Amino acid sequence: MPSADFYLIAKPRFREEPLRLVCELARKAYEKGVPTLVLARDAAQAEQLDDLLWSFDPDAFIPHQIVGVDVDEDEADVLIATPDADVALRPIVINLRDAAVEGAFERVLEVVPADEGARGPLRERWKQYQALGIDVKKHDM
C-alpha cells in the first residue's frame, strides 16, 4: 500500500535552509538503495538542490542529476525533475510542487514549510491522499 509522509519543518537548521531536509531525505533513500525522484518546483530550485546535494555534508556522496542533463538517467540514484521534464515516477517521490503526486509510487514525501500561511494547500493535499486510500503520516522535523 502506498504511503504519504509529511515532514513539518520545525528545527532551525531546516527553517534556514529547507532544501537541507530534502537532502537528508534523499540520503536516507540512497542509503537504503531505493531509487528516488525529486519533483522540483522550477528549474532554479532544481539547480539549487543539485548544488546542495554536492555540499550539504562533506562525508556524503549521493549520485544524482537533473533530468535531461547529459548522463544516463537510469544510472542516477536520485533524479531531480523540473515541471517540464517527462519522467517516470520512482518508488520514492519527494514532492516540492504545489499539487499532489498522481501515479504509482511506494512513498511520497511532502516537505511542509515552517510558515503557517503556506501550510493550507498541504492540508488539502493530505486529504487528497487520504481520499485515494493512501496511508498518511506526519513527522516533525
PDB file of C-alpha atoms in Angstrom:
ATOM      1  CA  MET A   1       0.000   0.000   0.000  1.00  0.00           C
ATOM      2  CA  PRO A   2       1.475   3.409  -0.913  1.00  0.00           C
ATOM      3  CA  SER A   3       2.144   5.947   1.798  1.00  0.00           C
ATOM      4  CA  ALA A   4       2.489   9.715   2.054  1.00  0.00           C
ATOM      5  CA  ASP A   5       4.787  11.173   4.679  1.00  0.00           C
ATOM      6  CA  PHE A   6       4.512  14.865   5.542  1.00  0.00           C
ATOM      7  CA  TYR A   7       7.685  16.348   7.050  1.00  0.00           C
ATOM      8  CA  LEU A   8       6.893  19.505   9.030  1.00  0.00           C
ATOM      9  CA  ILE A   9       9.880  21.822   9.228  1.00  0.00           C
ATOM     10  CA  ALA A  10      10.483  22.988  12.793  1.00  0.00           C
ATOM     11  CA  LYS A  11      14.224  22.736  13.523  1.00  0.00           C
ATOM     12  CA  PRO A  12      16.276  25.903  12.953  1.00  0.00           C
ATOM     13  CA  ARG A  13      18.686  24.223  10.504  1.00  0.00           C
ATOM     14  CA  PHE A  14      15.773  23.256   8.250  1.00  0.00           C
ATOM     15  CA  ARG A  15      13.939  26.581   8.713  1.00  0.00           C
ATOM     16  CA  GLU A  16      17.009  28.435   7.451  1.00  0.00           C
ATOM     17  CA  GLU A  17      17.593  26.063   4.541  1.00  0.00           C
ATOM     18  CA  PRO A  18      14.507  23.906   3.777  1.00  0.00           C
ATOM     19  CA  LEU A  19      16.250  22.076   0.922  1.00  0.00           C
ATOM     20  CA  ARG A  20      18.660  20.644   3.506  1.00  0.00           C
ATOM     21  CA  LEU A  21      15.759  18.460   4.675  1.00  0.00           C
ATOM     22  CA  VAL A  22      15.296  17.277   1.078  1.00  0.00           C
ATOM     23  CA  CYS A  23      18.992  16.330   1.012  1.00  0.00           C
ATOM     24  CA  GLU A  24      18.605  14.361   4.251  1.00  0.00           C
ATOM     25  CA  LEU A  25      15.571  12.517   2.886  1.00  0.00           C
ATOM     26  CA  ALA A  26      17.391  11.751  -0.382  1.00  0.00           C
ATOM     27  CA  ARG A  27      20.404  10.463   1.561  1.00  0.00           C
ATOM     28  CA  LYS A  28      18.235   8.093   3.614  1.00  0.00           C
ATOM     29  CA  ALA A  29      16.625   6.709   0.452  1.00  0.00           C
ATOM     30  CA  TYR A  30      20.027   6.318  -1.227  1.00  0.00           C
ATOM     31  CA  GLU A  31      21.460   4.512   1.807  1.00  0.00           C
ATOM     32  CA  LYS A  32      18.528   2.076   1.635  1.00  0.00           C
ATOM     33  CA  GLY A  33      19.113   1.573  -2.099  1.00  0.00           C
ATOM     34  CA  VAL A  34      15.727   2.965  -3.145  1.00  0.00           C
ATOM     35  CA  PRO A  35      15.583   4.984  -6.405  1.00  0.00           C
ATOM     36  CA  THR A  36      14.235   8.464  -5.709  1.00  0.00           C
ATOM     37  CA  LEU A  37      12.662  11.212  -7.785  1.00  0.00           C
ATOM     38  CA  VAL A  38      12.564  14.810  -6.546  1.00  0.00           C
ATOM     39  CA  LEU A  39       9.858  16.917  -8.169  1.00  0.00           C
ATOM     40  CA  ALA A  40      11.306  20.430  -8.078  1.00  0.00           C
ATOM     41  CA  ARG A  41       9.036  23.472  -8.201  1.00  0.00           C
ATOM     42  CA  ASP A  42      11.060  25.052 -11.032  1.00  0.00           C
ATOM     43  CA  ALA A  43      14.456  24.995 -12.772  1.00  0.00           C
ATOM     44  CA  ALA A  44      16.028  27.377 -10.243  1.00  0.00           C
ATOM     45  CA  GLN A  45      15.049  25.122  -7.338  1.00  0.00           C
ATOM     46  CA  ALA A  46      16.366  22.072  -9.231  1.00  0.00           C
ATOM     47  CA  GLU A  47      19.737  23.799  -9.700  1.00  0.00           C
ATOM     48  CA  GLN A  48      19.841  24.889  -6.063  1.00  0.00           C
ATOM     49  CA  LEU A  49      19.100  21.338  -4.896  1.00  0.00           C
ATOM     50  CA  ASP A  50      21.683  19.909  -7.297  1.00  0.00           C
ATOM     51  CA  ASP A  51      24.347  22.207  -5.818  1.00  0.00           C
ATOM     52  CA  LEU A  52      23.301  21.490  -2.234  1.00  0.00           C
ATOM     53  CA  LEU A  53      23.409  17.708  -2.723  1.00  0.00           C
ATOM     54  CA  TRP A  54      27.129  18.084  -3.520  1.00  0.00           C
ATOM     55  CA  SER A  55      27.902  20.240  -0.486  1.00  0.00           C
ATOM     56  CA  PHE A  56      25.431  19.701   2.381  1.00  0.00           C
ATOM     57  CA  ASP A  57      27.615  17.032   4.015  1.00  0.00           C
ATOM     58  CA  PRO A  58      31.307  16.674   3.126  1.00  0.00           C
ATOM     59  CA  ASP A  59      31.161  12.963   4.050  1.00  0.00           C
ATOM     60  CA  ALA A  60      28.101  12.151   1.934  1.00  0.00           C
ATOM     61  CA  PHE A  61      28.027  11.210  -1.721  1.00  0.00           C
ATOM     62  CA  ILE A  62      24.597  10.890  -3.295  1.00  0.00           C
ATOM     63  CA  PRO A  63      24.648  10.077  -7.028  1.00  0.00           C
ATOM     64  CA  HIS A  64      22.134  12.486  -8.528  1.00  0.00           C
ATOM     65  CA  GLN A  65      21.330  14.540 -11.577  1.00  0.00           C
ATOM     66  CA  ILE A  66      18.757  16.844 -13.070  1.00  0.00           C
ATOM     67  CA  VAL A  67      16.592  15.100 -15.681  1.00  0.00           C
ATOM     68  CA  GLY A  68      17.741  15.870 -19.211  1.00  0.00           C
ATOM     69  CA  VAL A  69      21.338  16.713 -18.329  1.00  0.00           C
ATOM     70  CA  ASP A  70      23.801  14.555 -20.293  1.00  0.00           C
ATOM     71  CA  VAL A  71      24.208  11.398 -18.145  1.00  0.00           C
ATOM     72  CA  ASP A  72      22.020   8.300 -18.482  1.00  0.00           C
ATOM     73  CA  GLU A  73      19.212   8.930 -16.015  1.00  0.00           C
ATOM     74  CA  ASP A  74      18.895   5.238 -15.122  1.00  0.00           C
ATOM     75  CA  GLU A  75      22.347   5.415 -13.507  1.00  0.00           C
ATOM     76  CA  ALA A  76      21.470   8.220 -11.060  1.00  0.00           C
ATOM     77  CA  ASP A  77      20.058   7.054  -7.752  1.00  0.00           C
ATOM     78  CA  VAL A  78      18.358  10.430  -7.230  1.00  0.00           C
ATOM     79  CA  LEU A  79      16.746  12.261 -10.136  1.00  0.00           C
ATOM     80  CA  ILE A  80      15.653  15.886  -9.893  1.00  0.00           C
ATOM     81  CA  ALA A  81      12.829  16.792 -12.289  1.00  0.00           C
ATOM     82  CA  THR A  82      11.648  20.224 -13.334  1.00  0.00           C
ATOM     83  CA  PRO A  83       7.944  20.636 -14.212  1.00  0.00           C
ATOM     84  CA  ASP A  84       8.653  20.395 -17.949  1.00  0.00           C
ATOM     85  CA  ALA A  85      10.539  17.070 -17.624  1.00  0.00           C
ATOM     86  CA  ASP A  86       8.783  13.913 -18.751  1.00  0.00           C
ATOM     87  CA  VAL A  87       9.986  11.260 -16.336  1.00  0.00           C
ATOM     88  CA  ALA A  88       8.518   8.114 -14.798  1.00  0.00           C
ATOM     89  CA  LEU A  89       7.845   8.051 -11.078  1.00  0.00           C
ATOM     90  CA  ARG A  90      10.227   6.113  -8.873  1.00  0.00           C
ATOM     91  CA  PRO A  91       9.470   4.145  -5.676  1.00  0.00           C
ATOM     92  CA  ILE A  92      10.168   7.253  -3.556  1.00  0.00           C
ATOM     93  CA  VAL A  93       8.991  10.657  -4.744  1.00  0.00           C
ATOM     94  CA  ILE A  94       9.966  13.820  -2.852  1.00  0.00           C
ATOM     95  CA  ASN A  95       7.363  16.375  -3.868  1.00  0.00           C
ATOM     96  CA  LEU A  96       8.215  20.085  -3.746  1.00  0.00           C
ATOM     97  CA  ARG A  97       5.435  21.135  -6.104  1.00  0.00           C
ATOM     98  CA  ASP A  98       2.003  22.583  -5.385  1.00  0.00           C
ATOM     99  CA  ALA A  99      -0.061  19.558  -6.438  1.00  0.00           C
ATOM    100  CA  ALA A 100      -0.404  16.036  -5.103  1.00  0.00           C
ATOM    101  CA  VAL A 101       1.573  13.336  -6.896  1.00  0.00           C
ATOM    102  CA  GLU A 102      -0.528  11.121  -9.130  1.00  0.00           C
ATOM    103  CA  GLY A 103       0.569   7.705 -10.338  1.00  0.00           C
ATOM    104  CA  ALA A 104       2.310   4.634  -8.999  1.00  0.00           C
ATOM    105  CA  PHE A 105       4.813   5.094  -6.170  1.00  0.00           C
ATOM    106  CA  GLU A 106       5.640   3.377  -2.893  1.00  0.00           C
ATOM    107  CA  ARG A 107       6.107   6.556  -0.853  1.00  0.00           C
ATOM    108  CA  VAL A 108       5.650  10.227  -1.489  1.00  0.00           C
ATOM    109  CA  LEU A 109       7.480  12.603   0.844  1.00  0.00           C
ATOM    110  CA  GLU A 110       5.962  16.069   1.225  1.00  0.00           C
ATOM    111  CA  VAL A 111       8.070  18.838   2.774  1.00  0.00           C
ATOM    112  CA  VAL A 112       5.899  21.232   4.785  1.00  0.00           C
ATOM    113  CA  PRO A 113       7.318  24.755   5.258  1.00  0.00           C
ATOM    114  CA  ALA A 114       7.665  26.347   8.682  1.00  0.00           C
ATOM    115  CA  ASP A 115       5.473  29.261   7.557  1.00  0.00           C
ATOM    116  CA  GLU A 116       1.972  28.549   8.868  1.00  0.00           C
ATOM    117  CA  GLY A 117       0.452  30.514   5.985  1.00  0.00           C
ATOM    118  CA  ALA A 118       1.984  28.135   3.446  1.00  0.00           C
ATOM    119  CA  ARG A 119       0.588  25.023   5.095  1.00  0.00           C
ATOM    120  CA  GLY A 120      -3.030  25.370   3.911  1.00  0.00           C
ATOM    121  CA  PRO A 121      -2.508  23.744   0.493  1.00  0.00           C
ATOM    122  CA  LEU A 122      -0.624  20.886   2.137  1.00  0.00           C
ATOM    123  CA  ARG A 123      -3.581  20.199   4.426  1.00  0.00           C
ATOM    124  CA  GLU A 124      -5.697  19.829   1.298  1.00  0.00           C
ATOM    125  CA  ARG A 125      -3.081  17.527  -0.215  1.00  0.00           C
ATOM    126  CA  TRP A 126      -3.211  15.395   2.969  1.00  0.00           C
ATOM    127  CA  LYS A 127      -6.959  14.979   2.396  1.00  0.00           C
ATOM    128  CA  GLN A 128      -6.404  14.133  -1.290  1.00  0.00           C
ATOM    129  CA  TYR A 129      -4.010  11.330  -0.426  1.00  0.00           C
ATOM    130  CA  GLN A 130      -6.380  10.009   2.246  1.00  0.00           C
ATOM    131  CA  ALA A 131      -9.254  10.020  -0.251  1.00  0.00           C
ATOM    132  CA  LEU A 132      -7.122   7.856  -2.554  1.00  0.00           C
ATOM    133  CA  GLY A 133      -6.662   5.311   0.252  1.00  0.00           C
ATOM    134  CA  ILE A 134      -3.022   6.224   0.800  1.00  0.00           C
ATOM    135  CA  ASP A 135      -1.656   5.805   4.325  1.00  0.00           C
ATOM    136  CA  VAL A 136      -0.710   9.313   5.563  1.00  0.00           C
ATOM    137  CA  LYS A 137       1.741  10.161   8.382  1.00  0.00           C
ATOM    138  CA  LYS A 138       3.208  13.346   9.884  1.00  0.00           C
ATOM    139  CA  HIS A 139       6.796  13.809  11.071  1.00  0.00           C
ATOM    140  CA  ASP A 140       8.060  16.863  12.970  1.00  0.00           C
ATOM    141  CA  MET A 141      11.468  17.858  11.720  1.00  0.00           C
TER     142      MET A 141
END
